[in-house]
Coordinates of C-alpha atoms and ligand atoms in Angstrom, one line a residue:
M1 CA 0.0 0.0 0.0
E2 CA 1.4 3.4 -1.1
F3 CA 0.1 6.7 0.3
S4 CA 2.6 9.1 -1.0
L5 CA 2.3 11.0 -4.3
S6 CA 4.7 10.6 -7.2
K7 CA 6.8 13.5 -8.4
E8 CA 4.5 13.9 -11.4
Q9 CA 1.4 13.9 -9.2
K10 CA 2.9 16.5 -6.9
L11 CA 3.7 18.7 -9.9
I12 CA 0.2 18.5 -11.4
Q13 CA -1.3 19.3 -8.0
K14 CA 1.0 22.3 -7.6
I15 CA 0.3 23.6 -11.1
A16 CA -3.5 23.4 -10.5
G17 CA -3.2 24.9 -7.0
E18 CA -1.1 27.9 -8.2
F19 CA -3.5 28.4 -11.2
A20 CA -6.5 28.3 -8.9
Q21 CA -5.1 30.7 -6.3
K22 CA -3.8 33.2 -8.9
Y23 CA -6.6 33.2 -11.4
V24 CA -9.8 31.6 -9.9
E25 CA -9.8 32.6 -6.2
P26 CA -9.7 36.4 -6.8
I27 CA -12.7 36.2 -9.1
A28 CA -14.6 33.3 -7.5
E29 CA -17.2 35.6 -5.9
K30 CA -17.7 37.5 -9.2
I31 CA -18.2 34.1 -11.0
D32 CA -20.8 33.2 -8.4
K33 CA -22.6 36.5 -8.6
E34 CA -22.7 36.9 -12.3
N35 CA -23.0 33.2 -13.1
I36 CA -20.3 33.4 -15.8
I37 CA -16.8 31.9 -16.0
P38 CA -14.6 34.3 -18.1
E39 CA -13.4 32.7 -21.3
E40 CA -9.7 33.3 -20.3
I41 CA -10.1 30.8 -17.4
I42 CA -11.2 28.1 -19.8
N43 CA -8.4 29.0 -22.2
T44 CA -5.8 28.9 -19.5
L45 CA -7.1 25.6 -18.2
G46 CA -6.4 24.2 -21.7
E47 CA -3.0 25.8 -22.0
L48 CA -2.0 24.3 -18.6
G49 CA -3.2 20.8 -19.7
L50 CA -5.9 20.8 -17.0
L51 CA -8.8 19.8 -19.3
G52 CA -7.3 16.5 -20.4
I53 CA -5.3 15.2 -17.4
P54 CA -6.5 11.6 -17.6
F55 CA -6.2 11.1 -21.3
A56 CA -3.3 10.0 -23.5
E57 CA -1.0 12.6 -25.0
E58 CA -1.8 11.4 -28.6
Y59 CA -5.3 12.7 -28.0
G60 CA -4.2 16.0 -26.5
G61 CA -4.3 14.9 -22.9
S62 CA -1.6 14.9 -20.2
G63 CA -1.4 11.1 -19.9
A64 CA -1.4 11.4 -16.1
G65 CA -4.5 9.3 -15.3
Y66 CA -7.5 9.8 -13.0
Q67 CA -5.3 10.0 -9.9
S68 CA -3.7 13.2 -11.0
Y69 CA -7.1 14.5 -12.2
V70 CA -8.4 14.2 -8.7
L71 CA -5.4 16.0 -7.2
A72 CA -5.8 18.9 -9.7
L73 CA -9.6 19.2 -9.6
E74 CA -9.6 19.3 -5.8
Q75 CA -7.4 22.4 -5.9
I76 CA -9.6 24.2 -8.5
A77 CA -13.0 23.2 -7.0
K78 CA -11.8 24.4 -3.6
C79 CA -11.8 27.9 -5.1
S80 CA -14.8 27.7 -7.4
A81 CA -17.4 24.9 -7.6
G82 CA -18.6 26.4 -10.9
V83 CA -15.2 26.0 -12.5
G84 CA -14.8 22.6 -10.9
V85 CA -18.1 21.3 -12.3
T86 CA -17.3 22.7 -15.8
I87 CA -14.1 20.7 -15.8
G88 CA -15.8 17.6 -14.4
A89 CA -18.6 17.6 -17.0
S90 CA -16.2 18.1 -19.9
T91 CA -14.0 15.3 -18.6
L92 CA -17.1 13.1 -18.4
G93 CA -17.9 13.7 -22.0
L94 CA -14.3 13.2 -23.2
G95 CA -14.0 10.1 -20.9
A96 CA -16.9 8.5 -22.8
I97 CA -15.1 9.1 -26.2
D98 CA -11.8 8.0 -24.8
K99 CA -13.3 4.7 -23.5
F100 CA -15.7 3.8 -26.3
G101 CA -14.8 6.0 -29.3
T102 CA -13.1 4.9 -32.5
E103 CA -9.6 6.1 -33.3
E104 CA -11.1 8.6 -35.7
Q105 CA -13.5 9.9 -33.2
K106 CA -10.8 10.3 -30.5
Q107 CA -8.5 12.2 -33.0
K108 CA -11.3 14.5 -34.1
Y109 CA -13.0 15.3 -30.8
M110 CA -10.5 15.1 -28.0
P111 CA -7.6 17.5 -28.8
P112 CA -9.7 20.7 -29.2
V113 CA -11.3 20.1 -25.8
C114 CA -7.9 19.3 -24.1
R115 CA -6.6 22.6 -25.6
G116 CA -9.4 24.6 -24.0
E117 CA -10.9 25.7 -27.4
Q118 CA -14.1 23.7 -26.8
L119 CA -15.8 22.0 -23.9
A120 CA -17.5 18.5 -24.0
S121 CA -20.9 17.6 -22.6
F122 CA -22.7 14.4 -21.6
A123 CA -26.5 14.4 -21.9
F124 CA -28.8 11.8 -20.4
T125 CA -31.2 13.7 -18.2
E126 CA -34.5 14.7 -19.7
P127 CA -37.6 16.5 -18.4
G128 CA -39.1 13.1 -17.6
T129 CA -36.1 11.2 -16.2
G130 CA -32.8 11.7 -14.3
S131 CA -32.1 8.9 -11.9
D132 CA -33.7 6.3 -14.2
P133 CA -32.2 6.8 -17.6
K134 CA -33.8 3.6 -19.0
Q135 CA -36.8 5.9 -19.4
I136 CA -35.1 8.1 -22.0
Q137 CA -37.6 9.5 -24.5
S138 CA -35.3 11.2 -27.0
T139 CA -35.4 9.3 -30.3
A140 CA -32.9 8.2 -32.9
Q141 CA -34.3 7.2 -36.2
K142 CA -32.1 5.5 -38.8
D143 CA -32.2 7.2 -42.2
G144 CA -29.7 5.6 -44.7
E145 CA -26.2 6.4 -43.4
H146 CA -27.5 8.9 -40.8
Y147 CA -29.6 8.9 -37.7
I148 CA -32.2 11.6 -37.0
L149 CA -32.2 12.7 -33.4
N150 CA -35.2 14.4 -31.7
G151 CA -35.9 15.3 -28.1
T152 CA -35.1 17.5 -25.1
K153 CA -32.1 17.1 -22.7
R154 CA -32.4 18.8 -19.4
F155 CA -29.7 20.4 -17.1
I156 CA -26.8 19.9 -19.5
T157 CA -23.5 21.3 -18.2
N158 CA -21.5 23.1 -20.9
G159 CA -24.4 22.5 -23.4
S160 CA -24.0 26.0 -24.8
Y161 CA -20.2 25.9 -25.4
H162 CA -18.9 24.6 -28.7
G163 CA -17.6 21.0 -28.7
P164 CA -18.8 17.4 -28.7
I165 CA -21.9 16.3 -26.7
I166 CA -22.7 12.7 -26.0
I167 CA -26.4 12.2 -26.6
F168 CA -28.3 9.1 -25.4
A169 CA -31.4 8.4 -27.5
R170 CA -33.8 5.5 -28.0
D171 CA -33.2 3.9 -31.4
T172 CA -36.7 3.5 -32.7
E173 CA -35.8 0.5 -34.9
V174 CA -34.1 -1.7 -32.3
N175 CA -36.0 -0.2 -29.3
N176 CA -32.9 0.3 -27.3
I177 CA -30.7 3.2 -26.3
S178 CA -27.7 4.2 -28.5
A179 CA -25.1 6.8 -27.8
F180 CA -24.0 9.5 -30.3
I181 CA -21.3 12.1 -30.6
V182 CA -23.0 15.3 -31.8
D183 CA -21.3 18.6 -32.7
K184 CA -23.0 21.2 -30.5
F185 CA -24.7 23.9 -32.7
C186 CA -25.0 21.7 -35.8
E187 CA -28.2 22.2 -37.7
G188 CA -31.2 21.4 -35.4
Y189 CA -29.3 21.8 -32.2
S190 CA -30.2 24.7 -29.8
A191 CA -29.9 25.5 -26.1
S192 CA -31.9 27.4 -23.6
E193 CA -30.7 30.4 -21.6
P194 CA -28.6 29.1 -18.6
W195 CA -30.6 28.0 -15.6
K196 CA -30.3 30.3 -12.6
K197 CA -29.0 27.6 -10.2
L198 CA -28.1 27.8 -6.5
S199 CA -24.8 25.9 -6.6
A200 CA -21.7 25.8 -8.8
R201 CA -22.7 29.0 -10.4
G202 CA -20.7 30.1 -13.4
G203 CA -20.9 26.6 -14.9
K204 CA -23.4 27.0 -17.7
L205 CA -26.3 24.7 -17.3
V206 CA -28.8 24.6 -20.1
D207 CA -31.6 22.6 -21.7
V208 CA -30.7 21.2 -25.1
Y209 CA -33.2 20.9 -27.9
L210 CA -32.7 18.4 -30.7
D211 CA -34.9 19.1 -33.7
N212 CA -34.2 16.6 -36.5
V213 CA -30.5 16.6 -35.9
R214 CA -28.8 14.6 -38.6
V215 CA -25.9 12.6 -37.3
P216 CA -23.7 10.5 -39.5
E217 CA -23.5 6.8 -38.7
K218 CA -19.8 7.1 -38.0
N219 CA -20.7 9.3 -35.0
L220 CA -22.4 6.4 -33.2
L221 CA -20.4 5.9 -30.0
G222 CA -19.9 2.2 -29.4
E223 CA -22.3 -0.4 -30.8
R224 CA -25.8 0.3 -31.9
G225 CA -28.3 -0.3 -29.0
Q226 CA -25.4 -0.4 -26.5
G227 CA -26.0 3.0 -25.1
F228 CA -27.1 2.0 -21.7
P229 CA -23.9 0.1 -20.7
I230 CA -21.9 3.0 -22.2
L231 CA -23.9 5.4 -20.0
L232 CA -23.3 3.4 -16.9
A233 CA -19.6 2.9 -17.4
S234 CA -19.0 6.6 -18.4
I235 CA -21.0 8.0 -15.5
A236 CA -19.1 5.8 -13.1
L237 CA -16.0 7.7 -14.3
G238 CA -17.9 10.9 -14.2
K239 CA -18.6 10.4 -10.5
I240 CA -14.9 10.9 -9.9
G241 CA -15.4 14.5 -11.0
T242 CA -18.5 15.1 -8.9
S243 CA -16.9 13.5 -5.8
T244 CA -13.8 15.6 -6.2
C245 CA -15.8 18.8 -6.4
A246 CA -17.4 17.7 -3.1
L247 CA -13.9 17.1 -1.8
G248 CA -12.9 20.6 -2.9
D249 CA -15.9 22.0 -1.0
T250 CA -15.0 20.1 2.1
L251 CA -11.4 21.4 2.0
A252 CA -12.7 24.9 1.5
A253 CA -15.1 24.6 4.5
F254 CA -12.3 23.3 6.7
E255 CA -9.9 26.1 5.7
E256 CA -12.5 28.8 6.1
A257 CA -13.5 27.5 9.5
V258 CA -9.9 27.4 10.8
K259 CA -9.2 30.9 9.5
Y260 CA -12.3 32.4 11.0
S261 CA -11.9 30.7 14.4
R262 CA -8.4 32.2 14.6
E263 CA -9.5 35.7 13.5
K264 CA -12.8 36.2 15.4
L265 CA -12.3 37.5 18.9
H266 CA -14.3 37.3 22.1
R267 CA -12.9 39.3 25.0
E268 CA -9.8 39.8 22.9
Q269 CA -9.2 36.1 22.5
P270 CA -9.8 34.1 19.3
I271 CA -12.9 31.9 19.4
A272 CA -10.5 29.0 18.7
R273 CA -9.8 28.8 22.4
F274 CA -13.4 27.6 23.1
Q275 CA -13.5 23.8 23.4
A276 CA -16.8 23.7 21.4
I277 CA -15.0 25.4 18.4
Q278 CA -12.1 23.0 18.8
L279 CA -14.4 20.0 18.6
K280 CA -15.9 21.3 15.4
I281 CA -12.5 21.9 13.9
A282 CA -11.5 18.3 14.7
D283 CA -14.8 17.1 13.1
L284 CA -13.9 19.1 10.0
A285 CA -10.4 17.6 9.9
I286 CA -11.8 14.1 10.2
K287 CA -14.3 14.9 7.4
Y288 CA -11.6 16.2 5.1
E289 CA -9.1 13.4 5.8
T290 CA -11.7 10.6 5.3
A291 CA -13.1 12.3 2.1
R292 CA -9.6 12.9 0.7
W293 CA -8.3 9.4 0.9
I294 CA -11.4 7.6 -0.4
C295 CA -11.5 10.1 -3.3
Y296 CA -7.8 9.7 -4.1
R297 CA -8.4 5.9 -3.9
L298 CA -11.2 6.2 -6.4
G299 CA -8.8 7.9 -8.9
Y300 CA -6.4 5.0 -8.3
L301 CA -9.1 2.4 -8.9
A302 CA -10.2 4.2 -12.2
D303 CA -6.6 3.8 -13.4
T304 CA -6.2 0.2 -12.3
M305 CA -9.4 -1.6 -11.8
K306 CA -10.5 -4.0 -14.6
D307 CA -14.0 -5.0 -13.3
K308 CA -16.4 -2.3 -14.6
T309 CA -19.3 -3.4 -12.3
Q310 CA -17.1 -3.3 -9.2
F311 CA -15.7 0.1 -10.2
A312 CA -19.3 1.4 -10.7
K313 CA -20.1 0.3 -7.1
E314 CA -16.9 1.9 -5.7
A315 CA -17.8 5.2 -7.6
A316 CA -21.4 5.2 -6.2
L317 CA -20.1 4.5 -2.7
V318 CA -17.6 7.3 -2.8
K319 CA -19.9 9.8 -4.4
S320 CA -22.7 9.1 -1.9
Y321 CA -20.3 9.5 1.0
L322 CA -18.5 12.6 -0.3
G323 CA -21.7 14.4 -1.3
D324 CA -23.3 14.0 2.1
N325 CA -20.0 14.7 3.9
A326 CA -19.5 18.0 2.1
V327 CA -23.0 19.2 3.2
Q328 CA -22.2 18.3 6.8
A329 CA -18.7 20.0 6.6
A330 CA -20.2 23.1 5.2
R331 CA -22.8 23.2 7.9
I332 CA -20.2 22.9 10.6
A333 CA -18.1 25.7 9.0
L334 CA -21.2 27.8 8.8
E335 CA -22.0 27.3 12.5
I336 CA -18.4 28.3 13.5
H337 CA -19.2 31.6 11.7
G338 CA -22.4 32.3 13.7
S339 CA -24.7 34.8 11.9
Y340 CA -21.8 36.0 9.8
G341 CA -22.0 32.7 7.9
L342 CA -25.3 33.6 6.5
M343 CA -23.9 36.8 4.9
E344 CA -22.9 36.8 1.3
D345 CA -19.8 38.7 2.2
Y346 CA -18.4 35.6 3.8
K347 CA -17.1 32.8 1.6
V348 CA -18.6 30.2 3.8
S349 CA -22.1 31.1 2.7
R350 CA -21.1 30.3 -0.9
I351 CA -19.4 27.0 0.2
Y352 CA -22.7 26.1 1.9
K353 CA -24.7 26.7 -1.3
D354 CA -22.2 24.7 -3.4
A355 CA -21.9 21.8 -1.0
I356 CA -25.5 20.6 -1.7
L357 CA -24.7 19.9 -5.4
G358 CA -22.8 16.6 -5.1
S359 CA -25.6 14.7 -3.5
Q360 CA -28.1 15.9 -6.1
I361 CA -26.5 15.2 -9.5
E362 CA -25.5 12.2 -11.5
G363 CA -28.1 10.2 -9.6
V364 CA -29.0 11.5 -6.1
S365 CA -27.3 10.0 -3.0
D366 CA -30.1 7.5 -2.3
M367 CA -29.7 6.1 -5.8
Q368 CA -26.0 5.7 -5.2
K369 CA -26.7 3.7 -2.0
L370 CA -29.1 1.5 -4.0
I371 CA -26.3 0.8 -6.5
V372 CA -23.9 -0.1 -3.6
A373 CA -26.5 -2.3 -1.8
G374 CA -27.5 -4.0 -5.1
N375 CA -23.9 -4.9 -5.8
I376 CA -23.3 -6.3 -2.2
L377 CA -26.6 -8.2 -2.0
K378 CA -26.6 -9.7 -5.5
Ligands
FAD401 C1 -25.6 21.6 -11.6 C2 -26.1 20.4 -12.3 C3 -25.4 19.9 -13.4 C4 -26.0 18.8 -14.1 N1 -25.3 18.4 -15.2 C5 -25.9 17.4 -16.0 C6 -25.2 17.0 -17.2 O1 -24.2 17.5 -17.6 N2 -25.8 16.0 -17.9 C7 -27.0 15.4 -17.5 O2 -27.5 14.5 -18.3 N3 -27.6 15.7 -16.4 C8 -27.1 16.7 -15.6 N4 -27.7 17.1 -14.4 C9 -28.9 16.5 -14.0 C10 -28.8 15.5 -12.9 O3 -27.8 14.6 -13.1 C11 -30.1 14.9 -12.6 O4 -31.1 15.9 -12.3 C12 -30.0 13.9 -11.4 O5 -29.5 12.7 -11.9 C13 -31.3 13.7 -10.7 O6 -32.4 13.4 -11.5 P1 -33.8 14.1 -11.3 O7 -33.5 15.6 -11.0 O8 -34.6 13.9 -12.5 O9 -34.4 13.5 -10.0 P2 -35.4 12.2 -10.0 O10 -34.9 11.1 -10.7 O11 -36.8 12.7 -10.4 O12 -35.4 11.9 -8.4 C14 -36.2 12.7 -7.5 C15 -36.3 12.0 -6.2 O13 -36.8 10.7 -6.3 C16 -36.0 9.7 -5.9 N5 -36.0 8.5 -6.7 C17 -36.0 8.5 -8.1 N6 -36.1 7.2 -8.6 C18 -36.1 6.4 -7.5 C19 -36.1 5.0 -7.3 N7 -36.2 4.1 -8.3 N8 -36.1 4.5 -6.0 C20 -36.0 5.3 -5.0 N9 -36.0 6.7 -5.1 C21 -36.0 7.2 -6.3 C22 -34.6 10.3 -5.9 O14 -33.7 9.7 -4.9 C23 -34.9 11.7 -5.6 O15 -34.9 11.9 -4.2 C24 -27.2 18.2 -13.7 C25 -27.9 18.7 -12.6 C26 -27.4 19.9 -11.9 C27 -28.2 20.4 -10.8

C-alpha cells in the first residue's frame, strides 16, 4: 500500500493549486454573482493541460491518469465549484469518447477540448427522467447512413459551449438506447438560456433541444443499441469529478473554519480557544481526511481496476459519502461563523450553497446507495 504522491502527481497538484489561487480565487465571488466563467479561465485551463489530465498525449491529454485528475480538480474546485463542475462535465464527455470511441472519433473530438478551445458535454437527463435513464424518451431514427435525433435534454452542463456532446437516445428500430457524438450547434441543435441555479454558479447549465439533428452513422459511440452500458460505465468515471468537487468544498469549508476561528475575537481572545469550536475543527479535519483518501483511492481504482461493475459500485459509494460529507462539513463551518456565515460577504455562505450539489447530481445519494447495496446483495 502506497500513500505518497509521485513527483508527477505533486507537480500537477502544484500547477493546479497555483493556477486556482492566482486566477480563480480572486474572481470566485464574481463568477458566483454573475453566473459566468470568463473565457480566459477556460483557455488557461487548456494551456496548462488541466482539461485533459486523464487522457493519452496522442489525443491532446496529459497522460497522467485519473489519480492526477483528482489531485488537480480538488485544488480548483476548492476555489470555485462552478469552474470545478465545468471541468468535471467536460472530462465526463471526453471520458466516454476515450473509452468507447473509434480512433477517428478520438483524434477528431478530444484534442480541441484538451486545448481549451471547446468543452465537452454528456446528456442523459430529460424532463421526464434523471435517476432512471432507462426511461429516456429522445429518439434516434435510422435514415440511410444517418440517424435523425429528436428530443429535449435537461440540465446539461457546458451545453452552450462549442464542442462534442454525447447524446443518449432511443433507437426506434431496435427499441434500445444508443449513444451518439454530436457537434453542438450543428443544424437542429439549440440550447436554452442558462438555468439560474443555487450551486456551482458560473458553470453553464442549459436545456438542449434536438430538432431533426442529422448525425452520420460514424458518430455512433460504441455499438448500436449499447448506449445503456456506455452510459453506466461513463457515468461511473464521471462520479470521480463530482466526488472531487465535493472534496474541494469540504477542504474549503475546513480552511475557512480554521481561518475564522483564529480571527474572530471574544474578549480579545480568538474563538478557537473555546472547546466547542475545537471539537468542530476536529470534526472538519476528520471529514476532510476521510473524504480525501477515499476520493484519491477512487482515482487510483479508475486507473487500475478492470472489473467495470465493481468500479461502478466503488464510484457510487464514494460519491454518496462525499456528497453528504460535504454538506455536513459546510454546515459545521457555517456554525463556526455564527450569523456571519449567513452573509454573502463571507465565503462560507457560498461554500454552503455549493456543497449541496454533489448529492443531487449524476443520480442522487439515495440512488448511489441502492447501487452499492444492489452490488453487495446480488
Ligand atoms: C448543476 C447540475 C449539473 C448537471 N449536469 C448534468 C449533465 O451535464 N448531464 C446530464 O445529463 N444531467 C445533468 N444534471 C442532471 C442531474 O444529473 C439529474 O437531475 C439527477 O440525476 C437527478 O435526476 P432528477 O432531478 O430527474 O431526479 P429524480 O430522478 O426525479 O429523483 C427525484 C427523487 O426521487 C428519488 N427516486 C427516483 N427514482 C427512485 C427509485 N427508483 N427509487 C427510490 N427513489 C427514487 C430520488 O432519490 C430523488 O430523491 C445536472 C444537474 C445539476 C443540478
